[in-house]
Amino acid sequence: MSENNKQKAVLSVTEDIRSKILDGTYPEGMALSQVDIASTYQVSRTPVREALQILAGEELVEIRDTGRATVTTISPESFLEKCELRALIEVKLLELSIPLMGTEDIAKAREINESLKKCAPEEWTPLNYLFHEVLYKPANRPLMQNVIKDLHHRHYARLKSFILSHRNTPRSLREHDELIDRCERQDIEGACYALESHIMMSAYALAEQLKAQQLKRRQTASL
Amino acid sequence: MSENNKQKAVLSVTEDIRSKILDGTYPEGMALSQVDIASTYQVSRTPVREALQILAGEELVEIRDTGRATVTTISPESFLEKCELRALIEVKLLELSIPLMGTEDIAKAREINESLKKCAPEEWTPLNYLFHEVLYKPANRPLMQNVIKDLHHRHYARLKSFILSHRNTPRSLREHDELIDRCERQDIEGACYALESHIMMSAYALAEQLKAQQLKRRQTASL
DNA sequence: TACCAACAAAATGTATCCATTATGGTTTTA
DNA sequence: TAAAACCATAATGGATACATTTTGTTGGTA
Protein backbone atom coordinates (compact mmCIF):
# COMPACT_ATOMS: atom_id res chain seq x y z
CA MET A 1 0.00 0.00 0.00
CA SER A 2 2.16 2.79 -1.29
CA GLU A 3 -0.43 5.57 -0.94
CA ASN A 4 -1.14 7.53 2.19
CA ASN A 5 -3.39 4.62 3.00
CA LYS A 6 -2.65 4.15 6.67
CA GLN A 7 -5.28 1.42 6.99
CA LYS A 8 -3.97 -2.00 7.88
CA ALA A 9 -3.22 -4.16 4.89
CA VAL A 10 -5.33 -7.05 6.17
CA LEU A 11 -8.42 -4.87 6.26
CA SER A 12 -8.17 -3.40 2.79
CA VAL A 13 -7.24 -6.73 1.23
CA THR A 14 -10.11 -8.48 3.02
CA GLU A 15 -12.61 -5.85 1.97
CA ASP A 16 -11.48 -5.83 -1.61
CA ILE A 17 -11.55 -9.59 -2.04
CA ARG A 18 -14.92 -9.73 -0.31
CA SER A 19 -16.48 -7.21 -2.65
CA LYS A 20 -14.96 -8.92 -5.66
CA ILE A 21 -16.53 -12.19 -4.58
CA LEU A 22 -19.87 -10.55 -3.91
CA ASP A 23 -20.03 -8.74 -7.23
CA GLY A 24 -18.92 -11.79 -9.17
CA THR A 25 -15.51 -10.56 -10.26
CA TYR A 26 -14.17 -13.62 -8.49
CA PRO A 27 -16.67 -16.29 -9.55
CA GLU A 28 -17.65 -19.49 -7.77
CA GLY A 29 -14.89 -22.03 -7.50
CA MET A 30 -12.14 -19.64 -8.54
CA ALA A 31 -8.76 -20.45 -7.03
CA LEU A 32 -7.37 -17.73 -4.81
CA SER A 33 -3.62 -18.03 -4.81
CA GLN A 34 -1.78 -16.33 -1.99
CA VAL A 35 1.09 -15.21 -4.19
CA ASP A 36 -1.20 -13.83 -6.88
CA ILE A 37 -3.24 -11.83 -4.42
CA ALA A 38 -0.13 -10.64 -2.65
CA SER A 39 1.39 -9.33 -5.87
CA THR A 40 -1.95 -7.83 -6.91
CA TYR A 41 -2.12 -5.70 -3.80
CA GLN A 42 1.64 -5.21 -3.49
CA VAL A 43 1.77 -6.73 -0.04
CA SER A 44 3.43 -9.81 1.37
CA ARG A 45 1.64 -13.11 1.80
CA THR A 46 1.24 -12.59 5.55
CA PRO A 47 -1.76 -10.23 5.46
CA VAL A 48 -3.18 -12.17 2.52
CA ARG A 49 -3.28 -15.36 4.54
CA GLU A 50 -5.08 -13.60 7.35
CA ALA A 51 -7.57 -12.09 4.94
CA LEU A 52 -8.33 -15.52 3.50
CA GLN A 53 -8.86 -16.91 7.00
CA ILE A 54 -11.32 -14.12 7.75
CA LEU A 55 -13.21 -14.70 4.51
CA ALA A 56 -13.25 -18.42 5.24
CA GLY A 57 -14.95 -17.59 8.53
CA GLU A 58 -17.55 -15.70 6.51
CA GLU A 59 -17.99 -18.73 4.28
CA LEU A 60 -17.06 -16.75 1.21
CA VAL A 61 -13.93 -18.79 0.59
CA GLU A 62 -13.12 -22.38 1.37
CA ILE A 63 -9.68 -23.46 2.52
CA ARG A 64 -9.03 -27.09 1.79
CA ASP A 65 -6.70 -29.21 3.88
CA THR A 66 -4.07 -28.74 1.19
CA GLY A 67 -4.16 -25.05 2.07
CA ARG A 68 -5.55 -24.00 -1.29
CA ALA A 69 -8.29 -21.41 -1.12
CA THR A 70 -11.22 -21.14 -3.54
CA VAL A 71 -14.36 -19.05 -3.76
CA THR A 72 -17.20 -21.08 -2.25
CA THR A 73 -19.97 -22.33 -4.48
CA ILE A 74 -23.66 -21.88 -3.80
CA SER A 75 -25.67 -25.03 -4.31
CA PRO A 76 -29.39 -24.49 -5.08
CA GLU A 77 -30.26 -26.76 -2.15
CA SER A 78 -28.22 -24.85 0.41
CA PHE A 79 -29.50 -21.60 -1.06
CA LEU A 80 -33.09 -22.68 -0.55
CA GLU A 81 -32.36 -23.77 2.98
CA LYS A 82 -30.77 -20.42 3.74
CA CYS A 83 -33.91 -18.77 2.48
CA GLU A 84 -35.99 -21.03 4.71
CA LEU A 85 -33.87 -20.00 7.65
CA ARG A 86 -34.15 -16.38 6.64
CA ALA A 87 -37.91 -16.68 6.40
CA LEU A 88 -38.13 -18.39 9.77
CA ILE A 89 -36.17 -15.68 11.54
CA GLU A 90 -37.67 -12.74 9.67
CA VAL A 91 -41.21 -13.91 10.33
CA LYS A 92 -40.38 -14.19 14.02
CA LEU A 93 -38.89 -10.71 14.02
CA LEU A 94 -41.91 -9.29 12.26
CA GLU A 95 -44.26 -11.00 14.70
CA LEU A 96 -42.37 -9.41 17.59
CA SER A 97 -42.18 -6.06 15.83
CA ILE A 98 -45.74 -5.35 14.76
CA PRO A 99 -47.20 -4.77 18.23
CA LEU A 100 -44.36 -2.31 18.93
CA MET A 101 -44.51 -0.37 15.67
CA GLY A 102 -45.24 3.33 15.72
CA THR A 103 -46.61 5.44 12.90
CA GLU A 104 -43.11 6.72 12.17
CA ASP A 105 -41.91 3.15 11.53
CA ILE A 106 -44.70 2.61 9.02
CA ALA A 107 -43.93 5.92 7.37
CA LYS A 108 -40.24 5.08 7.12
CA ALA A 109 -41.02 1.72 5.52
CA ARG A 110 -43.30 3.38 2.96
CA GLU A 111 -40.63 5.94 2.19
CA ILE A 112 -38.02 3.26 1.51
CA ASN A 113 -40.40 1.31 -0.68
CA GLU A 114 -41.04 4.46 -2.70
CA SER A 115 -37.29 4.88 -3.19
CA LEU A 116 -37.13 1.25 -4.24
CA LYS A 117 -39.68 1.94 -6.96
CA LYS A 118 -37.39 4.38 -8.70
CA CYS A 119 -33.89 3.38 -7.62
CA ALA A 120 -30.99 2.41 -9.83
CA PRO A 121 -30.43 -1.32 -10.27
CA GLU A 122 -27.24 -1.36 -8.18
CA GLU A 123 -29.07 0.26 -5.30
CA TRP A 124 -31.77 -2.35 -5.16
CA THR A 125 -30.12 -4.96 -2.93
CA PRO A 126 -28.97 -2.65 -0.10
CA LEU A 127 -32.21 -0.67 -0.18
CA ASN A 128 -34.24 -3.87 -0.11
CA TYR A 129 -32.29 -4.99 2.93
CA LEU A 130 -32.87 -1.62 4.55
CA PHE A 131 -36.61 -2.00 4.02
CA HIS A 132 -36.66 -5.29 5.87
CA GLU A 133 -34.37 -3.95 8.57
CA VAL A 134 -36.72 -1.09 9.34
CA LEU A 135 -39.60 -3.50 9.78
CA TYR A 136 -37.70 -5.60 12.31
CA LYS A 137 -36.08 -2.86 14.30
CA PRO A 138 -38.86 -2.53 16.92
CA ALA A 139 -38.38 -6.18 17.86
CA ASN A 140 -35.01 -5.21 19.33
CA ARG A 141 -33.26 -8.51 18.64
CA PRO A 142 -29.76 -7.44 17.59
CA LEU A 143 -28.45 -10.97 17.27
CA MET A 144 -31.22 -12.25 15.03
CA GLN A 145 -31.02 -9.05 13.04
CA ASN A 146 -27.35 -9.76 12.59
CA VAL A 147 -27.93 -13.28 11.38
CA ILE A 148 -30.32 -11.91 8.79
CA LYS A 149 -27.85 -9.28 7.74
CA ASP A 150 -25.20 -11.93 7.29
CA LEU A 151 -27.48 -14.14 5.26
CA HIS A 152 -28.21 -11.16 3.04
CA HIS A 153 -24.66 -9.91 2.67
CA ARG A 154 -22.69 -13.12 2.55
CA HIS A 155 -25.03 -15.02 0.35
CA TYR A 156 -27.86 -13.11 -1.15
CA ALA A 157 -25.67 -10.32 -2.42
CA ARG A 158 -23.83 -12.80 -4.63
CA LEU A 159 -26.99 -13.37 -6.62
CA LYS A 160 -27.25 -9.72 -7.54
CA SER A 161 -26.87 -10.43 -11.22
CA PHE A 162 -29.83 -12.80 -11.11
CA ILE A 163 -31.93 -10.45 -9.10
CA LEU A 164 -31.41 -7.74 -11.66
CA SER A 165 -32.34 -9.95 -14.56
CA HIS A 166 -35.26 -11.44 -12.72
CA ARG A 167 -38.47 -9.57 -13.55
CA ASN A 168 -40.02 -10.07 -10.13
CA THR A 169 -39.25 -6.62 -8.81
CA PRO A 170 -42.66 -5.12 -9.68
CA ARG A 171 -44.30 -7.95 -7.81
CA SER A 172 -41.85 -7.53 -4.92
CA LEU A 173 -42.82 -3.88 -4.66
CA ARG A 174 -46.51 -4.74 -4.61
CA GLU A 175 -45.84 -7.35 -1.94
CA HIS A 176 -43.95 -4.77 0.10
CA ASP A 177 -46.94 -2.44 -0.08
CA GLU A 178 -49.25 -5.19 1.04
CA LEU A 179 -46.90 -6.05 3.89
CA ILE A 180 -46.86 -2.47 5.13
CA ASP A 181 -50.64 -2.28 5.00
CA ARG A 182 -51.00 -5.39 7.10
CA CYS A 183 -48.50 -4.08 9.63
CA GLU A 184 -50.43 -0.85 9.89
CA ARG A 185 -53.65 -2.80 10.49
CA GLN A 186 -51.82 -4.86 13.14
CA ASP A 187 -52.72 -7.95 11.15
CA ILE A 188 -49.89 -10.03 12.56
CA GLU A 189 -50.94 -13.37 11.11
CA GLY A 190 -51.57 -11.96 7.66
CA ALA A 191 -48.38 -9.95 7.62
CA CYS A 192 -46.28 -12.95 8.66
CA TYR A 193 -47.88 -15.09 6.00
CA ALA A 194 -47.31 -12.43 3.38
CA LEU A 195 -43.69 -12.07 4.40
CA GLU A 196 -43.02 -15.78 4.26
CA SER A 197 -44.56 -16.04 0.80
CA HIS A 198 -42.60 -12.99 -0.30
CA ILE A 199 -39.32 -14.54 0.71
CA MET A 200 -39.95 -18.08 -0.43
CA MET A 201 -41.52 -17.23 -3.78
CA SER A 202 -38.48 -15.26 -4.86
CA ALA A 203 -36.31 -17.97 -3.33
CA TYR A 204 -37.77 -20.67 -5.55
CA ALA A 205 -37.47 -18.48 -8.61
CA LEU A 206 -33.85 -17.65 -7.86
CA ALA A 207 -32.99 -21.26 -7.10
CA GLU A 208 -34.30 -22.23 -10.53
CA GLN A 209 -32.17 -19.59 -12.20
CA LEU A 210 -29.19 -20.72 -10.18
CA LYS A 211 -29.69 -24.30 -11.27
CA ALA A 212 -29.99 -23.23 -14.89
CA GLN A 213 -26.83 -21.13 -14.81
CA GLN A 214 -24.76 -23.81 -13.11
CA LEU A 215 -25.95 -26.33 -15.67
CA LYS A 216 -25.01 -23.97 -18.47
CA ARG A 217 -21.63 -23.22 -16.94
CA ARG A 218 -20.90 -26.91 -16.53
CA GLN A 219 -21.79 -27.52 -20.16
CA THR A 220 -19.63 -24.71 -21.50
CA ALA A 221 -16.82 -25.88 -19.22
CA SER A 222 -16.92 -29.37 -20.71
CA LEU A 223 -16.54 -28.11 -24.27
CA MET B 1 5.53 -29.20 18.37
CA SER B 2 8.58 -31.25 19.10
CA GLU B 3 6.89 -34.66 19.00
CA ASN B 4 6.16 -36.72 15.92
CA ASN B 5 3.07 -34.53 15.64
CA LYS B 6 2.91 -33.99 11.88
CA GLN B 7 -0.31 -31.98 12.17
CA LYS B 8 -0.08 -28.37 11.13
CA ALA B 9 0.72 -26.02 13.95
CA VAL B 10 -2.26 -23.78 13.23
CA LEU B 11 -4.66 -26.66 13.72
CA SER B 12 -3.33 -27.95 17.01
CA VAL B 13 -2.95 -24.46 18.43
CA THR B 14 -6.47 -23.51 17.36
CA GLU B 15 -7.98 -26.65 18.83
CA ASP B 16 -6.13 -26.33 22.08
CA ILE B 17 -7.01 -22.69 22.63
CA ARG B 18 -10.62 -23.41 21.67
CA SER B 19 -10.99 -26.21 24.18
CA LYS B 20 -9.31 -24.12 26.87
CA ILE B 21 -11.82 -21.34 26.26
CA LEU B 22 -14.73 -23.75 26.26
CA ASP B 23 -13.73 -25.48 29.48
CA GLY B 24 -13.01 -22.22 31.25
CA THR B 25 -9.23 -22.57 31.52
CA TYR B 26 -9.08 -19.30 29.62
CA PRO B 27 -11.85 -17.29 31.29
CA GLU B 28 -13.94 -14.48 29.85
CA GLY B 29 -11.99 -11.35 29.11
CA MET B 30 -8.59 -12.97 29.47
CA ALA B 31 -5.92 -11.38 27.29
CA LEU B 32 -4.43 -13.71 24.72
CA SER B 33 -0.95 -12.48 23.92
CA GLN B 34 0.57 -13.76 20.71
CA VAL B 35 4.03 -14.09 22.21
CA ASP B 36 2.81 -15.92 25.30
CA ILE B 37 0.81 -18.43 23.28
CA ALA B 38 3.67 -18.88 20.84
CA SER B 39 6.12 -19.68 23.61
CA THR B 40 3.58 -21.94 25.31
CA TYR B 41 3.27 -24.12 22.22
CA GLN B 42 6.86 -23.68 21.09
CA VAL B 43 5.86 -22.26 17.72
CA SER B 44 6.38 -18.90 16.08
CA ARG B 45 3.81 -16.14 16.22
CA THR B 46 2.70 -16.74 12.63
CA PRO B 47 0.46 -19.77 13.24
CA VAL B 48 -0.73 -18.22 16.51
CA ARG B 49 -2.03 -15.17 14.68
CA GLU B 50 -3.94 -17.35 12.26
CA ALA B 51 -5.38 -19.40 15.08
CA LEU B 52 -6.62 -16.24 16.78
CA GLN B 53 -8.24 -15.11 13.52
CA ILE B 54 -10.02 -18.41 13.21
CA LEU B 55 -11.25 -18.27 16.79
CA ALA B 56 -12.37 -14.70 16.21
CA GLY B 57 -14.50 -15.98 13.33
CA GLU B 58 -16.05 -18.40 15.77
CA GLU B 59 -16.70 -15.52 18.15
CA LEU B 60 -14.68 -17.16 20.87
CA VAL B 61 -12.08 -14.40 20.90
CA GLU B 62 -12.35 -10.74 20.10
CA ILE B 63 -9.61 -8.88 18.27
CA ARG B 64 -9.72 -5.17 18.99
CA ASP B 65 -8.51 -2.58 16.53
CA THR B 66 -5.35 -2.34 18.57
CA GLY B 67 -4.72 -5.95 17.60
CA ARG B 68 -5.01 -7.27 21.13
CA ALA B 69 -7.01 -10.45 21.45
CA THR B 70 -9.17 -11.37 24.43
CA VAL B 71 -11.60 -14.16 25.24
CA THR B 72 -15.10 -12.91 24.45
CA THR B 73 -17.55 -12.34 27.25
CA ILE B 74 -21.09 -13.69 27.30
CA SER B 75 -23.65 -11.11 28.29
CA PRO B 76 -26.86 -12.51 29.81
CA GLU B 77 -28.86 -10.59 27.21
CA SER B 78 -27.06 -12.02 24.22
CA PHE B 79 -27.16 -15.44 25.82
CA LEU B 80 -30.94 -15.25 26.15
CA GLU B 81 -31.30 -14.13 22.57
CA LYS B 82 -29.16 -17.01 21.40
CA CYS B 83 -31.47 -19.34 23.27
CA GLU B 84 -34.46 -17.68 21.62
CA LEU B 85 -32.87 -18.26 18.25
CA ARG B 86 -32.04 -21.83 19.19
CA ALA B 87 -35.62 -22.41 20.27
CA LEU B 88 -36.98 -20.90 17.09
CA ILE B 89 -34.88 -23.10 14.85
CA GLU B 90 -35.17 -26.27 16.91
CA VAL B 91 -38.95 -25.99 17.09
CA LYS B 92 -39.07 -25.62 13.33
CA LEU B 93 -36.82 -28.64 12.88
CA LEU B 94 -38.96 -30.70 15.24
CA GLU B 95 -42.12 -29.66 13.43
CA LEU B 96 -40.60 -30.82 10.15
CA SER B 97 -39.24 -33.99 11.72
CA ILE B 98 -42.20 -35.49 13.52
CA PRO B 99 -44.21 -36.52 10.44
CA LEU B 100 -41.10 -38.23 9.08
CA MET B 101 -40.06 -40.05 12.22
CA GLY B 102 -39.88 -43.84 12.23
CA THR B 103 -40.05 -46.15 15.21
CA GLU B 104 -36.27 -46.52 15.10
CA ASP B 105 -35.84 -42.75 15.55
CA ILE B 106 -38.05 -42.85 18.63
CA ALA B 107 -36.15 -45.83 19.97
CA LYS B 108 -32.81 -44.14 19.41
CA ALA B 109 -34.00 -41.03 21.25
CA ARG B 110 -35.18 -43.11 24.20
CA GLU B 111 -31.90 -44.94 24.28
CA ILE B 112 -29.90 -41.70 24.44
CA ASN B 113 -32.12 -40.33 27.16
CA GLU B 114 -31.55 -43.50 29.19
CA SER B 115 -27.79 -43.01 28.80
CA LEU B 116 -28.25 -39.41 29.91
CA LYS B 117 -29.89 -40.64 33.10
CA LYS B 118 -26.76 -42.42 34.22
CA CYS B 119 -23.93 -40.64 32.43
CA ALA B 120 -20.92 -38.94 33.97
CA PRO B 121 -21.20 -35.16 34.37
CA GLU B 122 -18.63 -34.43 31.64
CA GLU B 123 -20.63 -36.50 29.19
CA TRP B 124 -23.84 -34.62 29.74
CA THR B 125 -23.37 -31.73 27.28
CA PRO B 126 -22.38 -33.78 24.20
CA LEU B 127 -24.98 -36.46 24.92
CA ASN B 128 -27.64 -33.85 25.41
CA TYR B 129 -26.75 -32.36 22.06
CA LEU B 130 -26.87 -35.81 20.49
CA PHE B 131 -30.37 -36.32 21.87
CA HIS B 132 -31.60 -33.18 20.16
CA GLU B 133 -29.71 -34.01 16.99
CA VAL B 134 -31.45 -37.35 16.66
CA LEU B 135 -34.83 -35.71 16.96
CA TYR B 136 -34.11 -33.28 14.14
CA LYS B 137 -32.37 -35.61 11.76
CA PRO B 138 -35.51 -36.66 9.82
CA ALA B 139 -36.11 -33.01 8.89
CA ASN B 140 -33.04 -33.18 6.70
CA ARG B 141 -31.99 -29.58 7.11
CA PRO B 142 -28.19 -29.73 7.32
CA LEU B 143 -27.72 -26.00 7.42
CA MET B 144 -30.14 -25.34 10.26
CA GLN B 145 -28.76 -28.35 12.06
CA ASN B 146 -25.35 -26.76 11.71
CA VAL B 147 -26.46 -23.45 13.12
CA ILE B 148 -27.84 -25.31 16.12
CA LYS B 149 -24.63 -27.23 16.52
CA ASP B 150 -22.64 -24.02 16.47
CA LEU B 151 -24.87 -22.38 19.02
CA HIS B 152 -24.36 -25.39 21.25
CA HIS B 153 -20.64 -25.76 20.79
CA ARG B 154 -19.48 -22.20 20.56
CA HIS B 155 -21.63 -20.82 23.29
CA TYR B 156 -23.55 -23.29 25.33
CA ALA B 157 -20.51 -25.43 26.02
CA ARG B 158 -18.89 -22.53 27.83
CA LEU B 159 -21.60 -22.71 30.47
CA LYS B 160 -20.77 -26.30 31.31
CA SER B 161 -19.74 -25.40 34.84
CA PHE B 162 -23.14 -23.85 35.44
CA ILE B 163 -25.00 -26.67 33.86
CA LEU B 164 -23.28 -29.13 36.16
CA SER B 165 -24.04 -27.14 39.26
CA HIS B 166 -27.57 -26.45 38.16
CA ARG B 167 -29.98 -29.00 39.62
CA ASN B 168 -32.33 -28.98 36.67
CA THR B 169 -31.09 -32.19 35.08
CA PRO B 170 -33.78 -34.42 36.64
CA ARG B 171 -36.40 -32.09 35.25
CA SER B 172 -34.63 -32.00 31.89
CA LEU B 173 -34.75 -35.77 31.74
CA ARG B 174 -38.46 -35.81 32.54
CA GLU B 175 -39.03 -33.18 29.86
CA HIS B 176 -37.09 -35.29 27.39
CA ASP B 177 -39.33 -38.27 28.15
CA GLU B 178 -42.41 -36.17 27.66
CA LEU B 179 -41.04 -34.84 24.38
CA ILE B 180 -40.42 -38.33 23.05
CA ASP B 181 -43.92 -39.44 24.01
CA ARG B 182 -45.48 -36.53 22.15
CA CYS B 183 -43.37 -37.28 19.09
CA GLU B 184 -44.48 -40.89 19.17
CA ARG B 185 -48.12 -39.77 19.37
CA GLN B 186 -47.47 -37.38 16.44
CA ASP B 187 -48.61 -34.55 18.68
CA ILE B 188 -46.75 -31.87 16.75
CA GLU B 189 -48.20 -28.84 18.49
CA GLY B 190 -47.71 -30.32 21.95
CA ALA B 191 -44.18 -31.47 21.21
CA CYS B 192 -43.16 -28.08 19.84
CA TYR B 193 -44.58 -26.32 22.85
CA ALA B 194 -42.81 -28.73 25.19
CA LEU B 195 -39.53 -28.20 23.37
CA GLU B 196 -39.76 -24.45 23.47
CA SER B 197 -40.49 -24.49 27.20
CA HIS B 198 -37.69 -26.96 27.74
CA ILE B 199 -35.18 -24.68 26.07
CA MET B 200 -36.35 -21.36 27.42
CA MET B 201 -36.87 -22.52 31.01
CA SER B 202 -33.30 -23.64 31.32
CA ALA B 203 -32.24 -20.53 29.45
CA TYR B 204 -33.76 -18.20 32.02
CA ALA B 205 -32.29 -20.20 34.87
CA LEU B 206 -28.83 -20.16 33.31
CA ALA B 207 -29.04 -16.46 32.49
CA GLU B 208 -29.76 -15.76 36.15
CA GLN B 209 -26.75 -17.77 37.22
CA LEU B 210 -24.65 -16.00 34.65
CA LYS B 211 -25.72 -12.62 35.93
CA ALA B 212 -24.95 -13.65 39.49
CA GLN B 213 -21.50 -14.95 38.67
CA GLN B 214 -20.53 -11.90 36.64
CA LEU B 215 -21.68 -9.67 39.49
CA LYS B 216 -19.66 -11.70 41.96
CA ARG B 217 -16.61 -11.66 39.71
CA ARG B 218 -16.84 -7.92 39.29
CA GLN B 219 -17.04 -7.47 43.05
CA THR B 220 -14.05 -9.65 43.81
CA ALA B 221 -12.15 -7.91 41.04
CA SER B 222 -12.73 -4.52 42.63
CA LEU B 223 -11.28 -5.58 45.98
C1' DT C 1 -1.96 -46.34 -25.45
C1' DA C 2 -2.21 -46.57 -20.63
C1' DC C 3 -0.01 -46.43 -16.40
C1' DC C 4 3.43 -45.59 -13.04
C1' DA C 5 7.62 -43.44 -11.18
C1' DA C 6 10.60 -39.78 -10.64
C1' DC C 7 11.65 -35.19 -10.88
C1' DA C 8 10.79 -30.25 -11.37
C1' DA C 9 8.02 -26.28 -10.51
C1' DA C 10 4.98 -23.91 -7.76
C1' DA C 11 2.32 -23.09 -3.68
C1' DT C 12 1.69 -23.25 1.03
C1' DG C 13 3.46 -23.45 6.26
C1' DT C 14 6.50 -21.64 9.58
C1' DA C 15 10.33 -18.97 11.54
C1' DT C 16 12.72 -14.82 12.06
C1' DC C 17 13.57 -10.03 11.45
C1' DC C 18 12.37 -5.20 11.26
C1' DA C 19 8.91 -1.34 11.54
C1' DT C 20 5.21 0.60 13.74
C1' DT C 21 2.00 1.22 17.22
C1' DA C 22 0.20 0.82 21.82
C1' DT C 23 1.06 0.76 26.91
C1' DG C 24 2.68 1.94 31.41
C1' DG C 25 5.38 4.32 34.32
C1' DT C 26 8.12 8.31 35.35
C1' DT C 27 8.97 12.97 35.38
C1' DT C 28 7.78 17.54 34.94
C1' DT C 29 4.74 21.32 35.42
C1' DA C 30 0.75 24.01 36.61
C1' DT D 1 -1.64 17.04 44.32
C1' DA D 2 -3.23 16.22 39.79
C1' DA D 3 -2.62 16.18 35.13
C1' DA D 4 -0.07 16.21 31.05
C1' DA D 5 4.02 15.14 28.43
C1' DC D 6 7.59 12.00 27.51
C1' DC D 7 10.19 8.09 27.15
C1' DA D 8 11.11 3.10 27.61
C1' DT D 9 9.13 -1.22 27.11
C1' DA D 10 6.41 -4.51 25.08
C1' DA D 11 3.22 -6.07 21.69
C1' DT D 12 1.44 -6.31 17.21
C1' DG D 13 1.73 -5.79 11.73
C1' DG D 14 4.17 -6.94 7.78
C1' DA D 15 8.18 -8.59 4.93
C1' DT D 16 11.48 -11.88 3.80
C1' DA D 17 13.69 -16.30 3.88
C1' DC D 18 13.55 -21.05 4.31
C1' DA D 19 11.16 -25.71 4.86
C1' DT D 20 7.63 -28.65 3.48
C1' DT D 21 4.00 -30.18 0.78
C1' DT D 22 1.44 -30.41 -3.42
C1' DT D 23 0.97 -30.64 -8.20
C1' DG D 24 2.03 -31.24 -12.90
C1' DT D 25 5.02 -32.98 -16.31
C1' DT D 26 8.15 -35.86 -18.38
C1' DG D 27 10.02 -40.17 -19.52
C1' DG D 28 10.12 -44.91 -19.30
C1' DT D 29 7.87 -49.50 -19.23
C1' DA D 30 4.37 -53.02 -19.85
Tab-separated table of N, CA, C and O (backbone and C1' of nucleotides) in Angstrom, chain B residues 8-10 43-44 46-47 66 68, chain C residues 12-18 22-23:
chain	number	residue	atom	x	y	z
B	8	LYS	N	-0.475	-29.765	11.263
B	8	LYS	CA	-0.084	-28.369	11.131
B	8	LYS	C	-0.214	-27.655	12.468
B	8	LYS	O	-1.141	-27.910	13.229
B	9	ALA	N	0.699	-26.740	12.680
B	9	ALA	CA	0.723	-26.021	13.950
B	9	ALA	C	-0.558	-25.232	14.162
B	9	ALA	O	-1.112	-25.220	15.265
B	10	VAL	N	-1.041	-24.579	13.094
B	10	VAL	CA	-2.257	-23.779	13.233
B	10	VAL	C	-3.375	-24.622	13.815
B	10	VAL	O	-4.086	-24.185	14.725
B	43	VAL	N	5.957	-22.564	19.150
B	43	VAL	CA	5.864	-22.263	17.724
B	43	VAL	C	6.095	-20.768	17.552
B	43	VAL	O	6.173	-20.033	18.541
B	44	SER	N	6.195	-20.333	16.303
B	44	SER	CA	6.378	-18.899	16.081
B	44	SER	C	5.032	-18.191	16.171
B	44	SER	O	3.995	-18.814	16.299
B	46	THR	N	3.490	-16.658	13.866
B	46	THR	CA	2.702	-16.738	12.633
B	46	THR	C	1.483	-17.655	12.753
B	46	THR	O	0.359	-17.202	12.512
B	47	PRO	N	1.652	-18.930	13.111
B	47	PRO	CA	0.458	-19.771	13.242
B	47	PRO	C	-0.461	-19.319	14.377
B	47	PRO	O	-1.680	-19.519	14.292
B	66	THR	N	-6.742	-2.465	18.181
B	66	THR	CA	-5.346	-2.344	18.571
B	66	THR	C	-4.593	-3.631	18.274
B	66	THR	O	-3.381	-3.677	18.429
B	68	ARG	N	-5.009	-6.395	19.953
B	68	ARG	CA	-5.005	-7.271	21.133
B	68	ARG	C	-6.200	-8.204	21.104
B	68	ARG	O	-7.310	-7.775	20.771
C	12	DT	P	-1.020	-20.837	-2.492
C	12	DT	O5'	-0.709	-21.585	-1.127
C	12	DT	C5'	-1.217	-22.892	-0.926
C	12	DT	C4'	-0.461	-23.574	0.189
C	12	DT	C3'	-0.571	-22.872	1.551
C	12	DT	O3'	-0.860	-23.848	2.542
C	12	DT	C1'	1.687	-23.251	1.028
C	13	DG	P	-1.059	-23.393	4.055
C	13	DG	O5'	0.351	-23.728	4.708
C	13	DG	C5'	0.595	-25.044	5.186
C	13	DG	C4'	1.734	-25.045	6.184
C	13	DG	C3'	1.509	-24.139	7.406
C	13	DG	O3'	1.978	-24.822	8.566
C	13	DG	C1'	3.464	-23.451	6.260
C	14	DT	P	1.801	-24.181	9.964
C	14	DT	O5'	3.263	-23.581	10.212
C	14	DT	C5'	4.379	-24.450	10.101
C	14	DT	C4'	5.658	-23.679	10.301
C	14	DT	C3'	5.695	-22.759	11.523
C	14	DT	O3'	6.777	-23.161	12.321
C	14	DT	C1'	6.503	-21.640	9.583
C	15	DA	P	7.071	-22.393	13.695
C	15	DA	O5'	8.344	-21.515	13.290
C	15	DA	C5'	9.431	-22.158	12.642
C	15	DA	C4'	10.546	-21.162	12.344
C	15	DA	C3'	10.874	-20.204	13.485
C	15	DA	O3'	12.291	-20.120	13.624
C	15	DA	C1'	10.334	-18.971	11.538
C	16	DT	P	12.895	-19.311	14.879
C	16	DT	O5'	13.337	-17.928	14.205
C	16	DT	C5'	14.074	-17.968	12.986
C	16	DT	C4'	14.208	-16.576	12.397
C	16	DT	C3'	14.520	-15.465	13.407
C	16	DT	O3'	15.591	-14.680	12.896
C	16	DT	C1'	12.720	-14.820	12.064
C	17	DC	P	16.358	-13.671	13.840
C	17	DC	O5'	16.151	-12.280	13.071
C	17	DC	C5'	16.334	-12.239	11.658
C	17	DC	C4'	15.664	-10.998	11.089
C	17	DC	C3'	15.877	-9.738	11.935
C	17	DC	O3'	16.391	-8.688	11.118
C	17	DC	C1'	13.574	-10.027	11.451
C	18	DC	P	16.991	-7.392	11.850
C	18	DC	O5'	15.917	-6.286	11.454
C	18	DC	C5'	15.578	-6.095	10.084
C	18	DC	C4'	14.290	-5.295	9.973
C	18	DC	C3'	14.297	-3.961	10.738
C	18	DC	O3'	13.874	-2.948	9.853
C	18	DC	C1'	12.368	-5.204	11.261
C	22	DA	P	-1.996	2.619	17.610
C	22	DA	O5'	-1.855	1.990	19.064
C	22	DA	C5'	-2.240	0.637	19.263
C	22	DA	C4'	-1.630	0.112	20.551
C	22	DA	C3'	-2.162	0.772	21.832
C	22	DA	O3'	-2.445	-0.248	22.768
C	22	DA	C1'	0.198	0.822	21.819
C	23	DT	P	-3.327	0.094	24.050
C	23	DT	O5'	-2.274	-0.044	25.232
C	23	DT	C5'	-1.318	-1.108	25.171
C	23	DT	C4'	-0.361	-1.009	26.343
C	23	DT	C3'	-0.921	-0.308	27.582
C	23	DT	O3'	-0.503	-1.007	28.727
C	23	DT	C1'	1.063	0.760	26.911
